[in-house]
Structure formats: structure tokens, C-alpha cells
Tab-separated table of C-alpha atoms in Angstrom:
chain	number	residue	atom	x	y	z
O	1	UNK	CA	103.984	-30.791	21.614
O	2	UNK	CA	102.483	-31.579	25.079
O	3	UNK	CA	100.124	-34.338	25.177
O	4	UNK	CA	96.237	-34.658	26.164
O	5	UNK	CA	95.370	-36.576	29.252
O	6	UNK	CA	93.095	-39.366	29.103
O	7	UNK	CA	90.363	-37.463	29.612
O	8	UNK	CA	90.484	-34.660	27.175
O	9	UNK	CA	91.695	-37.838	25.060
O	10	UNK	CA	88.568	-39.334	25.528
O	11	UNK	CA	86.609	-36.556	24.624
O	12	UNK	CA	88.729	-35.552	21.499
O	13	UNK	CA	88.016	-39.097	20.231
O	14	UNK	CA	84.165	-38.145	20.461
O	15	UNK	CA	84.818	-34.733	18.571
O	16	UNK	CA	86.559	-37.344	15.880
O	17	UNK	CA	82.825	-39.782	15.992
O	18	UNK	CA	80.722	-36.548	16.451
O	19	UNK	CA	82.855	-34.879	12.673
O	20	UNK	CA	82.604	-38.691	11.082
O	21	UNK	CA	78.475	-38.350	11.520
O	22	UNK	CA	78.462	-34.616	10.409
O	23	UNK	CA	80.370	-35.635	7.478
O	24	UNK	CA	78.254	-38.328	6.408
O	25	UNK	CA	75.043	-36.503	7.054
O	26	UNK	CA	76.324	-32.962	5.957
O	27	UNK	CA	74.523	-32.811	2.413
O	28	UNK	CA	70.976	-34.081	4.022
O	29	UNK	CA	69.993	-30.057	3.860
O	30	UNK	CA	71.398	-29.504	-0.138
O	31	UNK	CA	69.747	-32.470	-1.482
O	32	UNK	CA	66.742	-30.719	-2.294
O	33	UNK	CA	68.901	-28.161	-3.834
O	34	UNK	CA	71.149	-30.168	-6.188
O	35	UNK	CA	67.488	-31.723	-7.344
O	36	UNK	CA	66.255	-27.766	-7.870
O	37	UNK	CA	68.748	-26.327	-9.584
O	38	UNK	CA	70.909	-29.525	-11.345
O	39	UNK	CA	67.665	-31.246	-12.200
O	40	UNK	CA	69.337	-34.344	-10.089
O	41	UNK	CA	67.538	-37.457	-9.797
O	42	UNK	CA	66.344	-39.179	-6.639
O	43	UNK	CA	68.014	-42.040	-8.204
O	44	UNK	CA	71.259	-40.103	-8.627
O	45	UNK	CA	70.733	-38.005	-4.959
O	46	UNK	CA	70.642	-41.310	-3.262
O	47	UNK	CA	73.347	-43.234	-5.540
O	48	UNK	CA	75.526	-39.540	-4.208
O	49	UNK	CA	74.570	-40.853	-0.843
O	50	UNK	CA	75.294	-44.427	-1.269
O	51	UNK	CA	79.127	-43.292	-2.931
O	52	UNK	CA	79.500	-42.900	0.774
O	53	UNK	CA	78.995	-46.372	2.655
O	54	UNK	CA	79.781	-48.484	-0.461
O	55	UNK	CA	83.494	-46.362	-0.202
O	56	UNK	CA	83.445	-47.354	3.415
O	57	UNK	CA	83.328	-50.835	3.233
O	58	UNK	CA	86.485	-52.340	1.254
O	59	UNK	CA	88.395	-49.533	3.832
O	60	UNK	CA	86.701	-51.229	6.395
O	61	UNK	CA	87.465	-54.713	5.198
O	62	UNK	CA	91.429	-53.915	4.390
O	63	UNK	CA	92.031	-51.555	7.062
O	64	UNK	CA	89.698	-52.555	9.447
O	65	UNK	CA	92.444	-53.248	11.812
O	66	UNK	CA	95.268	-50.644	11.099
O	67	UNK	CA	94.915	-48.785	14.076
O	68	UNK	CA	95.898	-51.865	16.315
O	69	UNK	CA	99.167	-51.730	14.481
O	70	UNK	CA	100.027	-48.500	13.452
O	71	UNK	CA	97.855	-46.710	16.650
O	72	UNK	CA	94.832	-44.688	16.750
O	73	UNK	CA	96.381	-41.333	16.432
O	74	UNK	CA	97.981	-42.280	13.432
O	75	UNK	CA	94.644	-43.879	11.584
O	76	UNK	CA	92.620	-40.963	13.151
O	77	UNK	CA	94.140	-38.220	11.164
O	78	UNK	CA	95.180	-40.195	8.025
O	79	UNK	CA	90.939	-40.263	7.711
O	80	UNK	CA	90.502	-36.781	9.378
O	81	UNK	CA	92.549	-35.869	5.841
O	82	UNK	CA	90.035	-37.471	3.660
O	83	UNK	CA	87.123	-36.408	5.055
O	84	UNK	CA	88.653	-32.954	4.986
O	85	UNK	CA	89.293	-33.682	0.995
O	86	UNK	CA	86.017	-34.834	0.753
O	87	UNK	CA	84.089	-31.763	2.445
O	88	UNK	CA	86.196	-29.326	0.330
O	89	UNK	CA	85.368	-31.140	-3.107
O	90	UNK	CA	81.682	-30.523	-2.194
O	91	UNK	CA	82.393	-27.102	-1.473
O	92	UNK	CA	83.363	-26.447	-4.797
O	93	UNK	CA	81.767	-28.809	-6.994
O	94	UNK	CA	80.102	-27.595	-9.970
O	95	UNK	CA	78.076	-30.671	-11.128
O	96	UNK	CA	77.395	-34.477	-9.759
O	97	UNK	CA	80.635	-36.092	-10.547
O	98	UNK	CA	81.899	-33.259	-7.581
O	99	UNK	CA	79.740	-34.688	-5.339
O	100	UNK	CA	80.350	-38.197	-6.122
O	101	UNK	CA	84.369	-37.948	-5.645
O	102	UNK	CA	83.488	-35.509	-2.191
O	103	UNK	CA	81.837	-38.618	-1.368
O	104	UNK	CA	84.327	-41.234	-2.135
O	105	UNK	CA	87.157	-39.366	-0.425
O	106	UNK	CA	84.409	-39.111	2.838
O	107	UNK	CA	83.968	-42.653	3.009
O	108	UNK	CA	87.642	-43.357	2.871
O	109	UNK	CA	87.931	-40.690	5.702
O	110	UNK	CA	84.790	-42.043	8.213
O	111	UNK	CA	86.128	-45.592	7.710
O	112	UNK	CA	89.448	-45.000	8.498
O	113	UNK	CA	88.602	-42.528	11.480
O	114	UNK	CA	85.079	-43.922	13.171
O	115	UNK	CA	86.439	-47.379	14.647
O	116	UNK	CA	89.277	-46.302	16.043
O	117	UNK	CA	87.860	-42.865	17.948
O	118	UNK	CA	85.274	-45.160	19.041
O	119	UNK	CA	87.649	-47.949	20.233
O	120	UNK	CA	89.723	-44.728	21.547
O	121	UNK	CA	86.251	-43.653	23.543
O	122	UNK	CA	86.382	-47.384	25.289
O	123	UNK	CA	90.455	-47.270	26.111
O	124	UNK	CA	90.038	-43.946	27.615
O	125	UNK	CA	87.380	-44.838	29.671
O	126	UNK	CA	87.648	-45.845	33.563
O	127	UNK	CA	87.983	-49.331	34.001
O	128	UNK	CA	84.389	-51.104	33.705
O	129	UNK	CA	83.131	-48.008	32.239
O	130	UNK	CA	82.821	-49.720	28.434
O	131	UNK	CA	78.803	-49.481	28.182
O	132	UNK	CA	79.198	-45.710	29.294
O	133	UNK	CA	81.482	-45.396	26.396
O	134	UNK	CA	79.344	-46.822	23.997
O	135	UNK	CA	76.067	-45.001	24.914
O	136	UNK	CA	78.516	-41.784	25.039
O	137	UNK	CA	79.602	-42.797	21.740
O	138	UNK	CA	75.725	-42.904	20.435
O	139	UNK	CA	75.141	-39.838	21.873
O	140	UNK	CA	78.000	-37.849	20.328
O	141	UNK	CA	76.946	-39.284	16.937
O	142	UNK	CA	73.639	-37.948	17.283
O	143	UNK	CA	75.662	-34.905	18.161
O	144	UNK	CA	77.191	-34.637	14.603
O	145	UNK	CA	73.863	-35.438	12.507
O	146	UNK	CA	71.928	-32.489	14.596
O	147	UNK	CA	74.603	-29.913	13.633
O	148	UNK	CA	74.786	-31.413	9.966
O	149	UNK	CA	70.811	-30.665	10.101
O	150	UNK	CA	70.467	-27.534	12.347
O	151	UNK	CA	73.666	-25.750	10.159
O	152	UNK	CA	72.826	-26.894	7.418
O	153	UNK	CA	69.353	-25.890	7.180
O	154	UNK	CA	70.552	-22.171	8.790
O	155	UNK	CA	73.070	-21.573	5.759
O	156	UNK	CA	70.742	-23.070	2.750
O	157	UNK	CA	67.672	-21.459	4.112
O	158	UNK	CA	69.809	-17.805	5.042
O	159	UNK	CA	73.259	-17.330	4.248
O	160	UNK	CA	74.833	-16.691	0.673
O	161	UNK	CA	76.189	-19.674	-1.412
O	162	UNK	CA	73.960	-22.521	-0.107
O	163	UNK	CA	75.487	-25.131	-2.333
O	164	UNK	CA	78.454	-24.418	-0.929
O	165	UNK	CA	79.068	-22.818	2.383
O	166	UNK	CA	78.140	-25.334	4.493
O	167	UNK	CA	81.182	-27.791	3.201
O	168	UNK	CA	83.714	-24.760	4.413
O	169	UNK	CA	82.178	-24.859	8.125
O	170	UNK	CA	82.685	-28.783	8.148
O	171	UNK	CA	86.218	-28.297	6.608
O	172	UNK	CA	87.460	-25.879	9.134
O	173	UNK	CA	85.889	-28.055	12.045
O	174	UNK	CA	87.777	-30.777	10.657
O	175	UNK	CA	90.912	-29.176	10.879
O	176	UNK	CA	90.506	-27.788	14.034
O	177	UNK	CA	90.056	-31.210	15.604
O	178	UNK	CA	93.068	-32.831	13.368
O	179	UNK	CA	94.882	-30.355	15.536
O	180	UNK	CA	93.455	-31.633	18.769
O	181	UNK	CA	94.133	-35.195	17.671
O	182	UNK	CA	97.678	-34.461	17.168
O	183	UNK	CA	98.009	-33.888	20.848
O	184	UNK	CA	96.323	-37.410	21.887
O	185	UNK	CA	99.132	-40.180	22.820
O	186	UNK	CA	100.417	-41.693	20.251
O	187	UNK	CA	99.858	-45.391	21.124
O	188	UNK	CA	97.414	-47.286	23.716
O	189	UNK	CA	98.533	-50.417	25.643
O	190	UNK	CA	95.847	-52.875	23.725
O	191	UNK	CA	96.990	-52.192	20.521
O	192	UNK	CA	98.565	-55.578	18.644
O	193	UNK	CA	102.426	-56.009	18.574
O	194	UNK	CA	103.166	-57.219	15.198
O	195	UNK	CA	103.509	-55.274	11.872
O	196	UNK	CA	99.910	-54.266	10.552
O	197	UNK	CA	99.467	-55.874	6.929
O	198	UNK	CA	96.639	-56.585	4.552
O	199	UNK	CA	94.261	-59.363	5.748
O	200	UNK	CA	90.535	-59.620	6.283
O	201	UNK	CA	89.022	-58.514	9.705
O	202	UNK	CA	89.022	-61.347	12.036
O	203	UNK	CA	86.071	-62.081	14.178
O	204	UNK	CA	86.980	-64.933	17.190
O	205	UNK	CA	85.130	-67.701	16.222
O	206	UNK	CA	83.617	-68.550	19.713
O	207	UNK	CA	81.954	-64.582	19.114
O	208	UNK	CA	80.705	-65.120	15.767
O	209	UNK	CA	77.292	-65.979	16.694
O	210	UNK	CA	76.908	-62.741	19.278
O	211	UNK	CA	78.488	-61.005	16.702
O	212	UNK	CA	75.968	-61.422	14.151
O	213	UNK	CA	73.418	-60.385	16.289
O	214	UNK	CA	75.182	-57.612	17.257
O	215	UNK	CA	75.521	-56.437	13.865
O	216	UNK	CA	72.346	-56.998	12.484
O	217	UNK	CA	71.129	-54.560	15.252
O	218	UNK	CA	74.028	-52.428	14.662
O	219	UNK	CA	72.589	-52.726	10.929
O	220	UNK	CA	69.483	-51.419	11.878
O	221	UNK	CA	70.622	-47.827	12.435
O	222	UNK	CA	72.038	-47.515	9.441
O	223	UNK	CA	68.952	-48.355	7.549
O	224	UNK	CA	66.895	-45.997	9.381
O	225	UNK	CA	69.667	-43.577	8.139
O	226	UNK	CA	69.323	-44.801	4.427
O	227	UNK	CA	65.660	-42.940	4.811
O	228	UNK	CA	66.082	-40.330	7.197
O	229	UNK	CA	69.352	-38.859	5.574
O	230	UNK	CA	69.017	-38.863	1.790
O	231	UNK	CA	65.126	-38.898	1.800
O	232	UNK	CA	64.237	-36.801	4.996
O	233	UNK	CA	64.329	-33.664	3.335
O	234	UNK	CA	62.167	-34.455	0.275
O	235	UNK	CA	59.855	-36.144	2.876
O	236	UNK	CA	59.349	-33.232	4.645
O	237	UNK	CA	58.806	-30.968	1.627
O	238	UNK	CA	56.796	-32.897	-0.592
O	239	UNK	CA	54.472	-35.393	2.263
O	240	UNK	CA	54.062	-33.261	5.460
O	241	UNK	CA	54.374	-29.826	4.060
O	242	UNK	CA	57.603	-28.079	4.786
O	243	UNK	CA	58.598	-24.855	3.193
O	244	UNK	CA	60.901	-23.718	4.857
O	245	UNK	CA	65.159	-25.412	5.274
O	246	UNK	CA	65.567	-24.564	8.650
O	247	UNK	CA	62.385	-25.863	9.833
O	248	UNK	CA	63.274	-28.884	8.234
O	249	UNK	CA	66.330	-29.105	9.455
O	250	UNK	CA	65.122	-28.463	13.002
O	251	UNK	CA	62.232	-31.501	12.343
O	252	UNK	CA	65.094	-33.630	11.191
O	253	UNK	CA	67.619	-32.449	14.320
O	254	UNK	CA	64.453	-33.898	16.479
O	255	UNK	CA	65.722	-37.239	15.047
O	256	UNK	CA	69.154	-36.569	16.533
O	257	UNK	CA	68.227	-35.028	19.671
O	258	UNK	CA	66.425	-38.507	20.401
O	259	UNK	CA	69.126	-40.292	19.732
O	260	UNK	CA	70.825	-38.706	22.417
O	261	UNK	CA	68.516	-38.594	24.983
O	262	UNK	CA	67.870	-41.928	24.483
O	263	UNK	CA	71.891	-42.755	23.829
O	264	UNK	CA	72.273	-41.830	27.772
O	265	UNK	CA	69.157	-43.737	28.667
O	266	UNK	CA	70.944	-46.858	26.949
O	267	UNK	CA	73.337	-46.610	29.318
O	268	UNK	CA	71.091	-48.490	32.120
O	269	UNK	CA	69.583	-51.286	30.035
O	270	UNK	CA	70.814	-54.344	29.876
O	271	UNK	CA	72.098	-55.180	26.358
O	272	UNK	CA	69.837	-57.611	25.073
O	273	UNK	CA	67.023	-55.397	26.183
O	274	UNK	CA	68.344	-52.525	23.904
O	275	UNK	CA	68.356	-54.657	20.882
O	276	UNK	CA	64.742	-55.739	21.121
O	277	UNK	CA	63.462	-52.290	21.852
O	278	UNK	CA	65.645	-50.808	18.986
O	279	UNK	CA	64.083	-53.204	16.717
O	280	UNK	CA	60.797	-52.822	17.882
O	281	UNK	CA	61.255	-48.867	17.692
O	282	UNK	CA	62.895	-49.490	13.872
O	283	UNK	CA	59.517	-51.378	13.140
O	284	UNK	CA	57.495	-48.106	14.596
O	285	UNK	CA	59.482	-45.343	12.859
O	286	UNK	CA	59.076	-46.581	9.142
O	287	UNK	CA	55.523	-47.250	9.711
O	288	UNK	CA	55.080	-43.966	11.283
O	289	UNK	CA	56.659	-42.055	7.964
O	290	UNK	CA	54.557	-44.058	5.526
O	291	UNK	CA	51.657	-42.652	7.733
O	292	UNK	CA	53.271	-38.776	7.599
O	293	UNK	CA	52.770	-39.306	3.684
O	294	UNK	CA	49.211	-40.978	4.098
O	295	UNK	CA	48.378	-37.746	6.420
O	296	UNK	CA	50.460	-35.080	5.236
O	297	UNK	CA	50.976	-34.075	8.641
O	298	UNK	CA	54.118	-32.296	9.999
O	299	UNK	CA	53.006	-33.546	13.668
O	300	UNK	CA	52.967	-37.016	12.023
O	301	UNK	CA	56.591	-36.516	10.617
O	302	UNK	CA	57.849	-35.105	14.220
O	303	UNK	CA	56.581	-37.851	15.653
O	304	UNK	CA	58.208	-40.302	13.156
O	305	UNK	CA	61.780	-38.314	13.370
O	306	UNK	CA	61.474	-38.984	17.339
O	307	UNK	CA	60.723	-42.606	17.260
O	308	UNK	CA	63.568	-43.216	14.498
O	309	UNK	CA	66.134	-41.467	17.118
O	310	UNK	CA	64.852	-43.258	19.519
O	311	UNK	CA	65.627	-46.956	17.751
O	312	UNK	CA	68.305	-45.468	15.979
O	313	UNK	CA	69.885	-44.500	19.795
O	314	UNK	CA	69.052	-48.099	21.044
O	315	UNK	CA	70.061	-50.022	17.666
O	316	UNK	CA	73.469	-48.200	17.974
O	317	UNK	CA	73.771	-48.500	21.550
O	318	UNK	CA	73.323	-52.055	21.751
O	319	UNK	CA	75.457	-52.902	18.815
O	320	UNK	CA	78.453	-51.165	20.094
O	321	UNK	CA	78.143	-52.504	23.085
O	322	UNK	CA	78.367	-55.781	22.222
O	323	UNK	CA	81.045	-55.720	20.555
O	324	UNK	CA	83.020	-53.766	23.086
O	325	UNK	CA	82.288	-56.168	25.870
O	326	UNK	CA	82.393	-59.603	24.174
O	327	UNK	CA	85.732	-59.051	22.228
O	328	UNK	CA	89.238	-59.440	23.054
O	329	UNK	CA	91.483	-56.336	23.375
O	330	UNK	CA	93.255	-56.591	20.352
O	331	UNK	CA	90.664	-58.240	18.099
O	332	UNK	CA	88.335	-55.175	19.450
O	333	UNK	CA	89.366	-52.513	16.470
O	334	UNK	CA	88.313	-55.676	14.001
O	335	UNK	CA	85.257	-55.677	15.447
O	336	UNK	CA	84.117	-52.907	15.803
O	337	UNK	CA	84.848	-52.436	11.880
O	338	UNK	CA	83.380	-55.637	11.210
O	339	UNK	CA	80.206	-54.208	12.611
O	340	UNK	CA	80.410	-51.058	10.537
O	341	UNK	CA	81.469	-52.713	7.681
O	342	UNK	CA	77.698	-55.094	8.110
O	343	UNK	CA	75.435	-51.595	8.614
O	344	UNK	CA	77.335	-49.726	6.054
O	345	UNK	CA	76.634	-52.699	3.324
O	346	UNK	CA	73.027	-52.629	4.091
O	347	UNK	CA	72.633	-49.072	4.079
O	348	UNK	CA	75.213	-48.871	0.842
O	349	UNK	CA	72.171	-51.672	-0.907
O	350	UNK	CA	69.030	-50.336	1.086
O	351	UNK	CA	69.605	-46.460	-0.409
O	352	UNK	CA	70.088	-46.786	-3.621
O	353	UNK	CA	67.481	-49.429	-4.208
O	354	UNK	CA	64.836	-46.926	-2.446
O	355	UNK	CA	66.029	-44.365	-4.509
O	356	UNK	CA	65.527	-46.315	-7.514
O	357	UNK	CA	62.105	-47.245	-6.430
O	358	UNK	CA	60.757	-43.657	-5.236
O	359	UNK	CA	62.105	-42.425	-8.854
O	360	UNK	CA	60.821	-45.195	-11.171
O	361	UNK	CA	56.892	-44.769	-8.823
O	362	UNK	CA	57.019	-41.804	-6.501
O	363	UNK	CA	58.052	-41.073	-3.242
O	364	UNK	CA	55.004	-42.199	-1.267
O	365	UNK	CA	55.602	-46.034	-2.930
O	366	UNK	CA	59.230	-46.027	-2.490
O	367	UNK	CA	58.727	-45.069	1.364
O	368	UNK	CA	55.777	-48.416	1.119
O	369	UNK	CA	58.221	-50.320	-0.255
O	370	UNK	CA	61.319	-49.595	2.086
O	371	UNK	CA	58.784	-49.665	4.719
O	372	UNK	CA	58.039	-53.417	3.778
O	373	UNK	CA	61.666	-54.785	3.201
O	374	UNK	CA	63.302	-52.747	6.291
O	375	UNK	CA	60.268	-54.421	8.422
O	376	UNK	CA	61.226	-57.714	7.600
O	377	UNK	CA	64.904	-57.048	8.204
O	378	UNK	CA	64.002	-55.531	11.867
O	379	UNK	CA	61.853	-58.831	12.540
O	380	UNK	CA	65.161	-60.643	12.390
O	381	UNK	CA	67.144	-58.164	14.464
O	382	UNK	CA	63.988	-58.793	17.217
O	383	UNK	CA	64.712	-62.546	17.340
O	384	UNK	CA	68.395	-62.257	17.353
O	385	UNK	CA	67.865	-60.150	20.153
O	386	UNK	CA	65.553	-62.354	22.365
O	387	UNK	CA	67.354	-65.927	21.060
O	388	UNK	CA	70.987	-65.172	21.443
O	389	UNK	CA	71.790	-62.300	23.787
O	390	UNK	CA	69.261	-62.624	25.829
O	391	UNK	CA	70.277	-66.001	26.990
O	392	UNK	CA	73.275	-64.722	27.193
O	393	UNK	CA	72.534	-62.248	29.335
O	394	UNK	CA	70.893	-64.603	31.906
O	395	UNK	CA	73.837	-67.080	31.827
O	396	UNK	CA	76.301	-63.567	32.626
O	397	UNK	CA	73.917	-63.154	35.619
O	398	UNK	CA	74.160	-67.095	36.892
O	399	UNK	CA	77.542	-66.479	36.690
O	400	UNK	CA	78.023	-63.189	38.635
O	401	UNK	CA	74.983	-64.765	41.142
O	402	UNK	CA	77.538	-68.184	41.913
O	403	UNK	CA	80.805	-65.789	42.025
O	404	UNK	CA	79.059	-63.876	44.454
O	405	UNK	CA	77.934	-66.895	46.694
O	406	UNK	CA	81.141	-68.352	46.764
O	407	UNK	CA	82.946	-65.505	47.638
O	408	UNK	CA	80.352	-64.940	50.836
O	409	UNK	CA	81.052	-68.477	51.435
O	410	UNK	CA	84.978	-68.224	51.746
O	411	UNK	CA	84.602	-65.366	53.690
O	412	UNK	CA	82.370	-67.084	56.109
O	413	UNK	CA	85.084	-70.044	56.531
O	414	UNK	CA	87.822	-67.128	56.862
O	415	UNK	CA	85.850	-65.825	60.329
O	416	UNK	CA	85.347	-69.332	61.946
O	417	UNK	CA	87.617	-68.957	64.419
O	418	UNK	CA	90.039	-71.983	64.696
O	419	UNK	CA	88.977	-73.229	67.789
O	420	UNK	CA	85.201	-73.286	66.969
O	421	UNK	CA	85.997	-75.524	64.070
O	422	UNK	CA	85.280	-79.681	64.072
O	423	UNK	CA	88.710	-81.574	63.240
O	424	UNK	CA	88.170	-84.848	61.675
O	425	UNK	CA	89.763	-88.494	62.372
O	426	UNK	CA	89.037	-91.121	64.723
């Protein structure tokens, strides 16, 4: 079987991020539907939902690492099989405890899949080319959510079997790009040499404060997720006056069309920078959807959908980028799961506890409440950003600034010619 280059490697790794996003976003559109015609509970939609991250996280904390043992090929298409599981049990499910087991076998798919395509994105990269790979990275994720919104809303709103049709699309992409991943090489030259076993993901300890600020930030996406994915729907139906899937799906895509514009804007500010802006654009979005319910506007909930890509974009962004730059090649697949494994939790506690509120008091408190806890949470991800990378930041710039001088300087002394220079002694 001939093998990819590094470029079409590259890229095949972002079809893998681009299918883990789809997946996890997929049943945004059938929500409403499940409530309709099951009589499902928020409660239960977003406990569906939360089956999902809460799967993902003790695969991220055993096998956080496996693919700088066993290579990213390998741990690529063990979780392109479960998410392919996954997407066909919610093809055919016939009641909730479907769902729930479509979304176990998802989460064990996405967690064993996302960190090393995106670790794959950064090792097929030029050399120095690591932010590109990460905004890249962003961008293709937005990438998946659009077409989990845009198809989604086309085949529930149009085409015959909406419960179900939608999984089959997803399953046959997923096979078609298990097929492309086959082709990739089978190892890369910063994977670890010893024998992969169980152990907890490492984090160097001279990165464990940067990494908590890069986490919390990462975090911060995946909250704005908790409301725009399981909720986003229902929003748009019940507070800004949406009748129709596919426009709804279209208002939601804006979300993910920001995130990519704004993924490729990433690319060109600093990292710190990114961080505060993505928290103070977190801070925006959930006020602006409290306001959508307050105003029942549709404008209102556009403009709320654009503002969350935005942050979303710049939370991401500047997340993955710090853990790509300020960890060690082989501690770099631990990482990057470490991060996921931080914005999974949250969004694994933050959507089911909004679910439980909008069904226990409606869905206008339940978005006042999130709207109140995720602020608080984004305050935190603003100071991180300004107290530790920040600094940070400036001190990588005194450094470059001094390597630069004295490099001038011994190039200076290297064109003195001999005879021009003073000789010392008596």
C-alpha cells in the first residue's frame, strides 16, 4: 500500500480532527427531535450529550499517551472504529439507551483519535510552522461542527428518516477517511521508545504552571460548546423564533464559520494575546444569548453564534498552542490530552448541570444561570492569561532581542580585519 507524503499526511490528520468535531456535534440538529417525538428531557438530551466528554476523559487519562508508543496511525484508526460504532448505533437506535451507548462508543473514538491527528497536524508541519498548525487545527474543527450543523439541519428539515440518516453520512465519511489514514506512515521520529503501558499523563513539572493556563483557556471552548451544542437548537426555536432546521442549522454553522475565520486570524497573535481576547469574547457570547432570550431576536442570536466562534476560535487557538510550543517532543501527545482531558471535564460537569437547571426552571433561567457560573470561570481564564503567559511572552522576546544582539556583535568582531585590531601587553 503506497504511503502519503507529509503533506497529504498533514491534511489527512485534519480530515481525522475535522470527523472527531462532526462526531461530537452530529446530534446538535436531532435534539429537538428526540424531545418531539420520545418526549426526552432536557435533562436527559444534555446527560446524552454529556455520555460523550465524561467517556472521553478516563480514555484520555489511560491512553492519553498511546500514540507515542504504539504511533499515531495505529491510535488514529483504533478511535476512527469507535466513532464509526458510535455513529451507526445512533443510526439505528430506537429509544435513549441507543443514544447513550452511540455516545459512549464516540467518546472512546474522539479521545483516542483527536490528540494524536492534532499532534500529527504539528509533526507534519514545516519546521517552525507549530502555531500554523494549531490555528489550522482550530479551523478544521470548526470545519466539522459547520457540516454537523449545515447536514444535519438539510436531512432533518428535508430528507426521509431524520432520526436517522444523518448518522449513515457520518459513518461512511468515517470510513472513507480510515482508508486514507491507512496510507499515512506508520511511525513519526518524536514518538517515545519504550513499550506504551498504563500510567497517568505526565505534565513536566517546570510546564505545569503554563499548562494550567493553557488549559483553563483551552477549557473555555468547551464550555461555550456545553451551550451552543446541546442547547443551540432549543435556543433558537423556543427564544429567537426559529421554525425552520435548516435555518437553524445555518444560524448555528455561523458559530463555526467564525471559528474559522478567526482560527486563521489566530495565527498572527501572539499567544498570550489570544487567551485574553478568547476570554473576553467567552464573557460576550453568553451574555449576548441571555439577551437573544430577553429579545427574542434571531439578529440577537446571529450575533451571539458569531461572537461564541469567535472566542471559541481564540480559546482553542491559544490553548493548543501552548501546549505545542512549551512541551517536549515526546511528552507533547500527554499534553495535548491533558488539555482535552481539563475542557472535556468541564464541559462533561457544565452540561449536564445546565440541563438540569433549564429542566427543573426553564430555559431562559438555565441560560441566566450558566451565564453566571461560565462568567466567573472566563474571569479566571482572563487573569491566567495576562499573569502567566503574558510575562512569558515578554521574557521569550528579551530573549530573542539579546540572541539577536549578540549575534550582530560576533559578526562585527568577525569583519575587523586583523590588522585594524589593538593587541594588548606592555
Amino acid at each position: 500500500m503506497p504511503l502519503l507524503g507529509t503533506r497529504a499526511s498533514f491534511w489527512t490528520a485534519g480530515a481525522v480532527v475535522a470527523l472527531a468535531l462532526w462526531t461530537s456535534a452530529c446530534p446538535t440538529m436531532t435534539y429537538p427531535l428526540y424531545q418531539a417525538e420520545w418526549g426526552v428531557s432536557t435533562t436527559a438530551i444534555t446527560w446524552i450529550f454529556a455520555a460523550y466528554p465524561i467517556t472521553l476523559i478516563p480514555v484520555l487519562i489511560i491512553f492519553g499517551d498511546l500514540s507515542d508508543h504504539i504511533g499515531r496511525r495505529a491510535s488514529i484508526l483504533i478511535g476512527l472504529a469507535a466513532e464509526l460504532i458510535g455513529a451507526l448505533f445512533f443510526a439505528v437506535a430506537g429509544d435513549v439507551v441507543w443514544l447513550l451507548i452511540g455516545r459512549v462508543f464516540m467518546g472512546i473514538g474522539v479521545g483516542l483519535s483527536i490528540s494524536p491527528a492534532s499532534v500529527a497536524m504539528v509533526e507534519f508541519s514545516a519546521p517552525g510552522k507549530e502555531k500554523r498548525a494549531g490555528a489550522l487545527s482550530t479551523a478544521i474543527s470548526a470545519l466539522g461542527i459547520g457540516l454537523a450543523m449545515l447536514v444535519g439541519g438539510a436531512l432533518t428539515e428535508y430528507a426521509p428518516f431524520p432520526l436517522h440518516l444523518d448518522f449513515f453520512v457520518l459513518a461512511v465519511s468515517i470510513a472513507a477517511v480510515a482508508c486514507l489514514v491507512l496510507c499515512m506512515p506508520r511511525h513519526t521520529p518524536d514518538e517515545a521508545q519504550e513499550p506504551w503501558r498504563v500510567r497517568p499523563i505526565v505534565i513536566p513539572r517546570g510546564s505545569r504552571v503554563v499548562f494550567v493556563a493553557g488549559s483553563i483557556a483551552f477549557a473555555s471552548s468547551f464550555l461555550l460548546g456545553a451551550i451552543v451544542l446541546p442547547l443551540g437548537a432549543k435556543i433558537a426555536r423556543q427564544l429567537a423564533g426559529s421554525s425552520n432546521a435548516l435555518v437553524t442549522g445555518a444560524l448555528l454553522s455561523v458559530f463555526a464559520a467564525c471559528i474559522t475565520v478567526f482560527a486563521l486570524v489566530a495565527r498572527r497573535v501572539p499567544v498570550w494575546l489570544l487567551v485574553v481576547l478568547g476570554a473576553a469574547g467567552s464573557l460576550a457570547a453568553v451574555w449576548l444569548f441571555v439577551l437573544t432570550g430577553v429579545e427574542h431576536s434571531l439578529a440577537l442570536f446571529f450575533v451571539a453564534s458569531a461572537v461564541a466562534g469567535a472566542a471559541y476560535a481564540f480559546d482553542f487557538a491559544g490553548g493548543l498552542t501552548v501546549f505545542s510550543r512549551y512541551a517536549a517532543p515526546h511528552h507533547r501527545a500527554g499534553m495535548v490530552s491533558g488539555g482535552y482531558l481539563i475542557g472535556y471535564a468541564a464541559q462533561g460537569v457544565g452540561a449536564p448541570a445546565l440541563g438540569a437547571v433549564v429542566t427543573a426552571h426553564g430555559l431562559m433561567p438555565g441560560l441566566l444561570t450558566g451565564a453566571t457560573a461560565f462568567s466567573a470561570f472566563f474571569v479566571v481564564v482572563l487573569i491566567g492569561g495576562l499573569t502567566v503567559l503574558a510575562p512569558l511572552h515578554r521574557c521569550g522576546l528579551h530573549a530573542a532581542r539579546r540572541t539577536v544582539e549578540a549575534s550582530a556583535s560576533a559578526s562585527a568582531q568577525e569583519a575587523v580585519p586583523a590588522g585594524d585590531m589593538e593587541v594588548g601587553g606592555p
